[in-house]
Short mmCIF file of C-alpha atoms and ligand atoms in Angstrom, two decimals:
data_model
loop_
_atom_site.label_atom_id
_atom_site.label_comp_id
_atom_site.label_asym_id
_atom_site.label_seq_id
_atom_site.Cartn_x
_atom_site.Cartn_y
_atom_site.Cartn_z
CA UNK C 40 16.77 16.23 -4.83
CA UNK C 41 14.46 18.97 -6.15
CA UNK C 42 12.37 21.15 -4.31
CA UNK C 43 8.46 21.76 -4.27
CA UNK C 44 7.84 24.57 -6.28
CA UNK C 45 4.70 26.41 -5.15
CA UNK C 46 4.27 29.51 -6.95
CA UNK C 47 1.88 32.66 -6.83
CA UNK C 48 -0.66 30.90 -8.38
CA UNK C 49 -1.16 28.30 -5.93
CA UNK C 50 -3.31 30.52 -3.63
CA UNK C 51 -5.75 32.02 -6.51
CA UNK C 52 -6.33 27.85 -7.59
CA UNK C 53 -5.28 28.23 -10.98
CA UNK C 54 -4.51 24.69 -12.03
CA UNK C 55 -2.29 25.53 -14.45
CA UNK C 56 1.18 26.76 -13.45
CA UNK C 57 0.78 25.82 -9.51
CA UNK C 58 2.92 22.67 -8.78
CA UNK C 59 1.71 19.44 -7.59
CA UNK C 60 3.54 16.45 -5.86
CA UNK C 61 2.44 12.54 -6.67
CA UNK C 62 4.00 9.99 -4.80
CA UNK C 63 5.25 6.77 -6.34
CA UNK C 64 4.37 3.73 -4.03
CA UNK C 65 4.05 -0.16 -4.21
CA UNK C 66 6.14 -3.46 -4.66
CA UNK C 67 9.81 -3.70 -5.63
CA UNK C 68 9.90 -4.10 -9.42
CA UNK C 69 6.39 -3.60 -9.85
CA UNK C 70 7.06 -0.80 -12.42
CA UNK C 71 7.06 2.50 -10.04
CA UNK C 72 10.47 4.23 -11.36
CA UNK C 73 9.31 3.35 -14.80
CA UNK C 74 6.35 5.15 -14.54
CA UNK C 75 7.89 8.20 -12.90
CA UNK C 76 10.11 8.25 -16.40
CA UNK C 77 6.99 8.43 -18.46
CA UNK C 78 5.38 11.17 -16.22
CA UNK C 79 8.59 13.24 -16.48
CA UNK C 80 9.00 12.40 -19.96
CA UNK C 81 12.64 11.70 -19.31
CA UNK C 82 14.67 8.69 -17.66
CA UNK C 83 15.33 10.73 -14.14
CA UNK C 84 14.71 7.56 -12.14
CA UNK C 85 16.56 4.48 -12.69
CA UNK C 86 14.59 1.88 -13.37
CA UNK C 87 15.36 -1.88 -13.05
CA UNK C 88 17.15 -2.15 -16.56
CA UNK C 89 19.96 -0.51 -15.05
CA UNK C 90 22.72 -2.48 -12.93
CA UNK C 91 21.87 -0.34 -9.78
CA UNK C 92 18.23 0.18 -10.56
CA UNK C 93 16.52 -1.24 -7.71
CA UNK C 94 15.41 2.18 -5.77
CA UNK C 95 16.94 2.41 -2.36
CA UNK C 96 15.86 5.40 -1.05
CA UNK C 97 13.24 7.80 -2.19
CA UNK C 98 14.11 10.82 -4.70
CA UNK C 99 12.41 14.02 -6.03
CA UNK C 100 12.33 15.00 -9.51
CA UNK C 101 10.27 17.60 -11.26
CA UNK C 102 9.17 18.41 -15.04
CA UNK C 103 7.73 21.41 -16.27
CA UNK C 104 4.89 19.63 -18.23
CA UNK C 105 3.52 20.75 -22.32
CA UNK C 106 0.62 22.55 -20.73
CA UNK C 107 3.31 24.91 -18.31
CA UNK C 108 2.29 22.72 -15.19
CA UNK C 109 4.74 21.56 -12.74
CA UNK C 110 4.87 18.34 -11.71
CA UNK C 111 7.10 16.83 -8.60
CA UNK C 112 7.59 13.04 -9.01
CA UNK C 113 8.72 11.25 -6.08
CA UNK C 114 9.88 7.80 -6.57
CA UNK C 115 10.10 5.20 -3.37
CA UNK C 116 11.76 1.77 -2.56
CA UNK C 117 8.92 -1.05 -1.94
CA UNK C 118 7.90 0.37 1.17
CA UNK C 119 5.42 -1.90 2.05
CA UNK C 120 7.66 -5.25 0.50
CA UNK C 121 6.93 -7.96 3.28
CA UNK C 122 10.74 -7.52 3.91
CA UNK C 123 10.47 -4.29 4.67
CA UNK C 124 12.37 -3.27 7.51
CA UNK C 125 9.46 -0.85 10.13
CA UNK C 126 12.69 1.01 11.09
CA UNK C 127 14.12 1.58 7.53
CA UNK C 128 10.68 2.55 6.10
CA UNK C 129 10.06 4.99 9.16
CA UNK C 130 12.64 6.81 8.02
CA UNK C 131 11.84 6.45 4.47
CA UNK C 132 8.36 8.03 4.82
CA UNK C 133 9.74 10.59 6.90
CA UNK C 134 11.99 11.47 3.71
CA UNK C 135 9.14 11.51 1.68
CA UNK C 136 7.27 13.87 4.07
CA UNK C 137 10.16 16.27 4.18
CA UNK C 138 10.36 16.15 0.30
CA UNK C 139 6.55 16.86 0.04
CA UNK C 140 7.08 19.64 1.71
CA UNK C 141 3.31 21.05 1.17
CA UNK C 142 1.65 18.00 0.49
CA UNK C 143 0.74 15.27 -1.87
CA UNK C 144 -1.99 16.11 -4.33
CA UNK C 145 -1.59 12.05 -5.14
CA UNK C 146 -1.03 8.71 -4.35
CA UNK C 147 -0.03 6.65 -6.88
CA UNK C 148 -0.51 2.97 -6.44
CA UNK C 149 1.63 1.18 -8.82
CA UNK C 150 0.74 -2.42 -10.00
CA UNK C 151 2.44 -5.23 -12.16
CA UNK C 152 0.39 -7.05 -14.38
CA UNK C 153 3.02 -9.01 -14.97
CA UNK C 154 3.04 -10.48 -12.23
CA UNK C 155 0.26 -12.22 -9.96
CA UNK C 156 -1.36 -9.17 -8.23
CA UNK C 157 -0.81 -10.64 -4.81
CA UNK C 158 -1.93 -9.97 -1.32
CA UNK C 159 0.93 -8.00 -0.90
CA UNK C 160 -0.13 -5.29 -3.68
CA UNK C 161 -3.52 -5.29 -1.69
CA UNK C 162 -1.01 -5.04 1.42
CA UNK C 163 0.68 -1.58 0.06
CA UNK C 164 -2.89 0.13 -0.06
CA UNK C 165 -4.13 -0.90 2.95
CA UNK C 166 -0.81 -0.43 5.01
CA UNK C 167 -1.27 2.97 3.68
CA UNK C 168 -4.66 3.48 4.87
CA UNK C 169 -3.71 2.20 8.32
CA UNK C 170 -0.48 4.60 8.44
CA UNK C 171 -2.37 7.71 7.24
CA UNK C 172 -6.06 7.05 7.68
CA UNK C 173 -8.97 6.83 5.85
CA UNK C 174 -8.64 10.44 4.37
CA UNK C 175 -5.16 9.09 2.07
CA UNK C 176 -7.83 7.20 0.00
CA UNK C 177 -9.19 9.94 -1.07
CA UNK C 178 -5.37 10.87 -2.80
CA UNK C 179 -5.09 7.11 -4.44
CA UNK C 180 -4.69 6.39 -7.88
CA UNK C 181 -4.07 2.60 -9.26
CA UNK C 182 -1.46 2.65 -11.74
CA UNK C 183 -1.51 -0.48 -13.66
CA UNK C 184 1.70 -1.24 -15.69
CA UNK C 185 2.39 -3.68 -18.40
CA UNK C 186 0.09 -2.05 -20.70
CA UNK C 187 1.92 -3.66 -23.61
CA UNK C 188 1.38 -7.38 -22.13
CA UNK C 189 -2.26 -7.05 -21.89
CA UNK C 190 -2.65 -5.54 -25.59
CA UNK C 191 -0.59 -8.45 -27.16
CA UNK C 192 -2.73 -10.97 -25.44
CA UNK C 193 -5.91 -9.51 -26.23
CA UNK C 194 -7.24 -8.99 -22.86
CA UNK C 195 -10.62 -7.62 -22.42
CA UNK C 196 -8.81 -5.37 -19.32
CA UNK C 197 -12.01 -4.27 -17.64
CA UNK C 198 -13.34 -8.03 -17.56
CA UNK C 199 -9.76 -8.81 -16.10
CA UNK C 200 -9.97 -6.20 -13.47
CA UNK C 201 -13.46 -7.65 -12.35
CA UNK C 202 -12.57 -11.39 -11.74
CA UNK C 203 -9.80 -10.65 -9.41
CA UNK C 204 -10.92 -9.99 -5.89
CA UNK C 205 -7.63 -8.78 -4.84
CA UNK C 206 -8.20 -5.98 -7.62
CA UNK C 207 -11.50 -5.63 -6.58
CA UNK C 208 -10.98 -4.86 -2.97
CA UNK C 209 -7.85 -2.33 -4.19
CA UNK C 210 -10.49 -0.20 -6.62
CA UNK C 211 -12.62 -0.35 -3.80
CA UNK C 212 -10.37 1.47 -1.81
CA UNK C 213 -9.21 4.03 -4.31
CA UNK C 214 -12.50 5.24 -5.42
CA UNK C 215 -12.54 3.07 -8.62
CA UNK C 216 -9.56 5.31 -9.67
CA UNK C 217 -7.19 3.99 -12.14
CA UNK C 218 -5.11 3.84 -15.54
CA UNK C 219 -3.39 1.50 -17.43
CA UNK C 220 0.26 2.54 -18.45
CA UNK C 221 2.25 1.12 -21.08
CA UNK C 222 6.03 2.24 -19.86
CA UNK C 223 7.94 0.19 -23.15
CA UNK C 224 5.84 1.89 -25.80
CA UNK C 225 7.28 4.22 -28.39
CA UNK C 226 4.06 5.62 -29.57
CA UNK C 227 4.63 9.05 -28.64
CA UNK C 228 0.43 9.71 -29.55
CA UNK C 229 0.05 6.42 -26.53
CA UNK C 230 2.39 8.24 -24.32
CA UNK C 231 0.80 11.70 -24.32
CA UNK C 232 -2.51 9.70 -24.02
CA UNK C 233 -2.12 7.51 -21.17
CA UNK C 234 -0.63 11.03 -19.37
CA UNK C 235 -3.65 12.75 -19.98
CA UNK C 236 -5.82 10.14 -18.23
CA UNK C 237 -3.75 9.76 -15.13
CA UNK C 238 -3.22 13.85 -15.16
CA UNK C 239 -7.03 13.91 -15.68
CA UNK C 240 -7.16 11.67 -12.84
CA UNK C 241 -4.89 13.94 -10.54
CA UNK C 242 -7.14 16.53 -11.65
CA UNK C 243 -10.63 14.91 -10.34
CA UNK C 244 -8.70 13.95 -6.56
CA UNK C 245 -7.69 17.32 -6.62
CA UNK C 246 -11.19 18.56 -6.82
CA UNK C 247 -12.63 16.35 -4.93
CA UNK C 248 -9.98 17.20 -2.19
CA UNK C 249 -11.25 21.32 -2.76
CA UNK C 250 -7.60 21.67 -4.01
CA UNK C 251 -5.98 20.68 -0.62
CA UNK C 252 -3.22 18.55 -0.64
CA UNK C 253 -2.46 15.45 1.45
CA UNK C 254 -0.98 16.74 5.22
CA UNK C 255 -1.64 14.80 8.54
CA UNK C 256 0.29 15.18 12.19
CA UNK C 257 3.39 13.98 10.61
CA UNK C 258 3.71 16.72 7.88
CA UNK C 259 2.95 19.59 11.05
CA UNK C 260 5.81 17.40 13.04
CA UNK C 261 7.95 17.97 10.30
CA UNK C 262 7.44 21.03 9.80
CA UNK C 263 8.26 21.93 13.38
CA UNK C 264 11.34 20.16 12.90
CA UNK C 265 12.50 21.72 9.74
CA UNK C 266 11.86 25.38 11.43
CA UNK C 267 14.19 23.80 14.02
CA UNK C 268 16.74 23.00 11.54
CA UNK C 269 16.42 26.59 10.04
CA UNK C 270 16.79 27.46 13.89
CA UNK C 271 19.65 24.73 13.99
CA UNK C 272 21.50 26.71 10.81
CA UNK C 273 20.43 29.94 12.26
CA UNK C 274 22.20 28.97 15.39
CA UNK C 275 25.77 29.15 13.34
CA UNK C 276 25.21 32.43 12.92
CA UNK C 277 24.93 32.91 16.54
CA UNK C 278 28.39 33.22 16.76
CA UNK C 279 28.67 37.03 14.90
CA UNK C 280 26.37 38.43 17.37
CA UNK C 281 27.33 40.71 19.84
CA UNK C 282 26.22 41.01 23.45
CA UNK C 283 26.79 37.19 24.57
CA UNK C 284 29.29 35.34 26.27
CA UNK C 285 30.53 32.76 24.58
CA UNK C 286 28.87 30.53 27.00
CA UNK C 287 25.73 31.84 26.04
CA UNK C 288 26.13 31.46 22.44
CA UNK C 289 27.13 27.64 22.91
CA UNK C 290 24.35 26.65 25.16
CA UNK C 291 21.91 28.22 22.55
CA UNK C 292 23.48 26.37 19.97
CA UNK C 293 23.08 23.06 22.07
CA UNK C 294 19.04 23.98 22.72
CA UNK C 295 18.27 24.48 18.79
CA UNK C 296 20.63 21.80 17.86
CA UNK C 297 18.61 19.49 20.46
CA UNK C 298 15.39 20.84 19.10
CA UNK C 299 16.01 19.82 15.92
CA UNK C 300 17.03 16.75 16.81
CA UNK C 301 13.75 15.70 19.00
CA UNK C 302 11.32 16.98 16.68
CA UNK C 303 13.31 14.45 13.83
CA UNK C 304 13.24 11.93 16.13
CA UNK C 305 9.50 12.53 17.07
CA UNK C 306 8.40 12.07 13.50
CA UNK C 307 10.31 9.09 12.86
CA UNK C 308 8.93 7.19 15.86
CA UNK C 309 5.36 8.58 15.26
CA UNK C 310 6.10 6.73 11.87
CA UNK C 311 7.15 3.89 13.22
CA UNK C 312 4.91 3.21 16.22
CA UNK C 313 1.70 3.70 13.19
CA UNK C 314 3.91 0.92 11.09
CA UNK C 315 4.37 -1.49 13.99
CA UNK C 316 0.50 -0.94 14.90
CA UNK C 317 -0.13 -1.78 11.35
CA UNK C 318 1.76 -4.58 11.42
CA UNK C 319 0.04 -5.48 14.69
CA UNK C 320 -2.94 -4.92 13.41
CA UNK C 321 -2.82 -7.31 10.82
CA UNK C 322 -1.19 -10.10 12.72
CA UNK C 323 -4.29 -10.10 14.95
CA UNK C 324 -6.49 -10.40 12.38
CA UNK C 325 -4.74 -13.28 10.36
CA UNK C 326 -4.78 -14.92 13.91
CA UNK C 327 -8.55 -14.17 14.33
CA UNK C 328 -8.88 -15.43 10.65
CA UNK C 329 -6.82 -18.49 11.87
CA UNK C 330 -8.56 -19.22 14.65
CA UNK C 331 -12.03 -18.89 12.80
CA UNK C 332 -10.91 -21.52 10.29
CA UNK C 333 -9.55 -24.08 13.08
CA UNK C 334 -12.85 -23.35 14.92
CA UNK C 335 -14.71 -24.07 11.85
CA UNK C 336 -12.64 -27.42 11.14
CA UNK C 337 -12.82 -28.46 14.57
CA UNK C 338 -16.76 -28.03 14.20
CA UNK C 339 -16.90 -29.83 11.07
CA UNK C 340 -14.87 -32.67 12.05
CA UNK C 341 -17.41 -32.93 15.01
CA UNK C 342 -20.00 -32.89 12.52
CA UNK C 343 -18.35 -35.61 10.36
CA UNK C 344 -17.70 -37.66 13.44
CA UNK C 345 -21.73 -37.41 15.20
CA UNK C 346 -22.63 -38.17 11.02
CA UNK C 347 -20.48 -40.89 10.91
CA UNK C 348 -21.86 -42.92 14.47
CA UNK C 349 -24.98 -42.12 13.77
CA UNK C 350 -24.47 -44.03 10.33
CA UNK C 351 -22.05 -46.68 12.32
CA UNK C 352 -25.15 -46.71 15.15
CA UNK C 353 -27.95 -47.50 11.98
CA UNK C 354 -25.45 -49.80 10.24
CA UNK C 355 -25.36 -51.72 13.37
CA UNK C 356 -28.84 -51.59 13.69
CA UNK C 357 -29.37 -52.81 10.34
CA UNK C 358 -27.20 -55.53 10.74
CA UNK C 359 -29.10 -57.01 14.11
CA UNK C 360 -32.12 -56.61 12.28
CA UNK C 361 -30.85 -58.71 9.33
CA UNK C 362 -29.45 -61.30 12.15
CA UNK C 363 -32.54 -61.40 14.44
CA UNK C 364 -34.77 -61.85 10.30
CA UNK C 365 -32.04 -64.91 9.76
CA UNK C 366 -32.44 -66.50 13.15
CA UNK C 367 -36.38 -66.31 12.33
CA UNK C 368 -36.02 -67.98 9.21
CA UNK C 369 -33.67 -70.56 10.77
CA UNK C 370 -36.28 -71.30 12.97
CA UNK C 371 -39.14 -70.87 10.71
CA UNK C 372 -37.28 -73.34 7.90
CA UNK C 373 -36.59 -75.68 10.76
CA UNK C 374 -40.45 -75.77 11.54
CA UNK C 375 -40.68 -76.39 8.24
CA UNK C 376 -38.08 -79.08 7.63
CA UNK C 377 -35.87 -77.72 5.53
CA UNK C 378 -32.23 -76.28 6.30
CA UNK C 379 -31.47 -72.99 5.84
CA UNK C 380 -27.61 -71.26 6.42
N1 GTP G 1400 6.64 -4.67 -20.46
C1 GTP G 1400 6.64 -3.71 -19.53
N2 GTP G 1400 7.63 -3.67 -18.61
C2 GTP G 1400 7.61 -2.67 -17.69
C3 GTP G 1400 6.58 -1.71 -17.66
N3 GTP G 1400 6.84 -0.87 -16.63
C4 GTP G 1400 7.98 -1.29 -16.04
N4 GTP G 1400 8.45 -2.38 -16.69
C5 GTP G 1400 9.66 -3.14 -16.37
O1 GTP G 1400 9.56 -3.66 -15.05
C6 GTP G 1400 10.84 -3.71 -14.45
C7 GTP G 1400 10.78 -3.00 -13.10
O2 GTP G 1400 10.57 -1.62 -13.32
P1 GTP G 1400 11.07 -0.52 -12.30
O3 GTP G 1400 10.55 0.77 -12.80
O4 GTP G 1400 12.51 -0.60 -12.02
O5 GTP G 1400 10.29 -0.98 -10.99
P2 GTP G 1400 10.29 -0.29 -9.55
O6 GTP G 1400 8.95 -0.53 -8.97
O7 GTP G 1400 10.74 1.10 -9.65
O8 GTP G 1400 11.36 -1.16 -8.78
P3 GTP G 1400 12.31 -0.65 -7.59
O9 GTP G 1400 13.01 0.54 -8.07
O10 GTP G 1400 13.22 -1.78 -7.37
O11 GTP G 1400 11.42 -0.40 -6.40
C8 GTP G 1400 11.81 -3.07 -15.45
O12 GTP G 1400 12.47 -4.08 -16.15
C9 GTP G 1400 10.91 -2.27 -16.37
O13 GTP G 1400 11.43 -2.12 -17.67
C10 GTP G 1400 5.54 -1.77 -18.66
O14 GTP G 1400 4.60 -0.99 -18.72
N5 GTP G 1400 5.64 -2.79 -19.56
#
């Protein structure tokens, strides 16, 4: 695991040697390790074309990029998989947070296009919004991989990106902020080019952000708990001072150590209680969304059923009409002598 590597710079705002962290996120296999590679410009993450590549827990690596910028890449497991264990991806996030350190100056959303962009890709950015609020939007980037599919099938991409609603709904979200990234492609002039646009990209949240970085209650949690833990560390040292008992120095120990300990656990459950809201959340709505279609079944089944006596009520109608015309002509061929049926 690297570190976050904020430098002098950082304060004056000069973009180019201060370091900034992007954060990998979406669906198992969807191409996020992959495109952590071609931002490094190495193979730091392993992607799925390795025996062990499926990405279990999250990891921090940096590149110095051509341009002297630093760049911290963390990669993540599919968080927000329908799987997904709340627990397991508490803790998860609360890794991310700690490798963040000061922030993300990104979110980046990454898509298949192999595969059918699905509810749950829609799931990943909305799951986000409802863990971190409305203000993580403002950090997204949609990362679209499979570059190479859509160019061999001759795609118009922005008409593709138009007749899907689940795309749709996903720009929406993100400000209308994406690339497309071809990870397979050799082209080293491609490469440097689709880099540029999603740097460029970086570069415009980053402004529009007034150079701030992604923080909310969980980072300041953290934080708390990592000056615990340099307490907690701090509390080993305990042990060359002079002037307490030995007592002393042990019950100190205990109160750091326990410090440290709460302040972990705080952020992990603040993580969790936001996931299992979210999750909430959404399971009242697909019940309200239920319950909306059965009411508007039920309702046109009613309608269907008054149409259909109404038409049984004129049929019969009809038909004692037609009888009542046939017993007139009975009689009225009988007056006249002849024999009707
Ligand atoms: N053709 C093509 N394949 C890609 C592209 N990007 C990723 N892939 C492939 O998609 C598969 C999944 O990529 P990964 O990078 O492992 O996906 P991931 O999202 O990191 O998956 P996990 O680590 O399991 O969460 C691999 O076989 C990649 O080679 C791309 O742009 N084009």
């Amino acid at each position: 695991m690297g570190g976050s590597f904020i430098d002098d710079d950082w304060e004056s705002g000069s973009a180019s040697h201060r370091a900034r962290t992007v954060v990998l996120v979406g669906r198992t296999g969807d191409g996020k390790s992959a495109t952590g590679n071609s931002i490094l410009g190495r193979k730091a993450f392993k992607s799925m074309n390795s025996p062990d590549g499926i990405t279990s827990t999250s990891e921090l690596q940096t590149a110095v990029l051509e341009d002297g910028q630093i760049i911290n890449v963390i990669d993540t497991p599919g968080l927000f998989n329908k799987s997904a264990e709340p627990q397991l991806v508490g803790k998860e996030i609360v890794r991310c947070i700690d490798m963040a350190k000061d922030g993300i100056h990104a979110v980046l959303v990454v898509v298949s296009l192999s595969s059918r962009i699905s509810i749950e890709e829609a799931a990943t950015v909305e799951t986000l919004q409802k863990l971190f609020g409305d203000k993580i939007t403002k950090y997204m980037i949609l990362v679209f991989t499979g570059g190479d599919d859509f160019e061999e099938d001759e795609v118009d991409f922005d008409d593709y990106l138009s007749r899907s609603e689940s795309i749709k709904g996903m720009l929406e979200i993100c400000g209308n902020r994406w690339v497309l990234f071809d990870n397979k492609t050799k082209n080293t002039a491609k490469k440097a080019e689709q880099l540029k646009q999603l740097l460029s990209l970086v570069d415009d949240v980053d402004k529009k952000n007034g150079g701030k970085p992604y923080t909310n209650e969980l980072f300041v949690e953290f934080q708390i708990s990592k000056a615990a833990a340099k307490l907690r560390d701090q509390a080993k040292e305990l042990n060359s001072l002079e002037g307490y008992s030995k007592e002393e120095k042990i019950e100190r120990e205990v109160q750091i150590y326990q410090s440290y300990e709460e302040h972990l656990a705080r952020s992990t459950d603040m993580v969790e209680t936001k996931l299992r809201e979210a999750a909430t959340h959404e399971l009242e709505q697909r019940l309200a969304e239920e319950q909306d279609a059965r009411l508007k079944a039920e309702q046109t089944v009613r309608e269907t059923r008054a149409k259909s006596d109404n038409e049984i009520c004129e049929l019969r109608q009809n038909l004692e009409r037609s009888q009542r015309v046939a017993e007139q002509l009975k009689k009225f061929g009988k007056n006249l002598g002849c024999h009707i049926m």
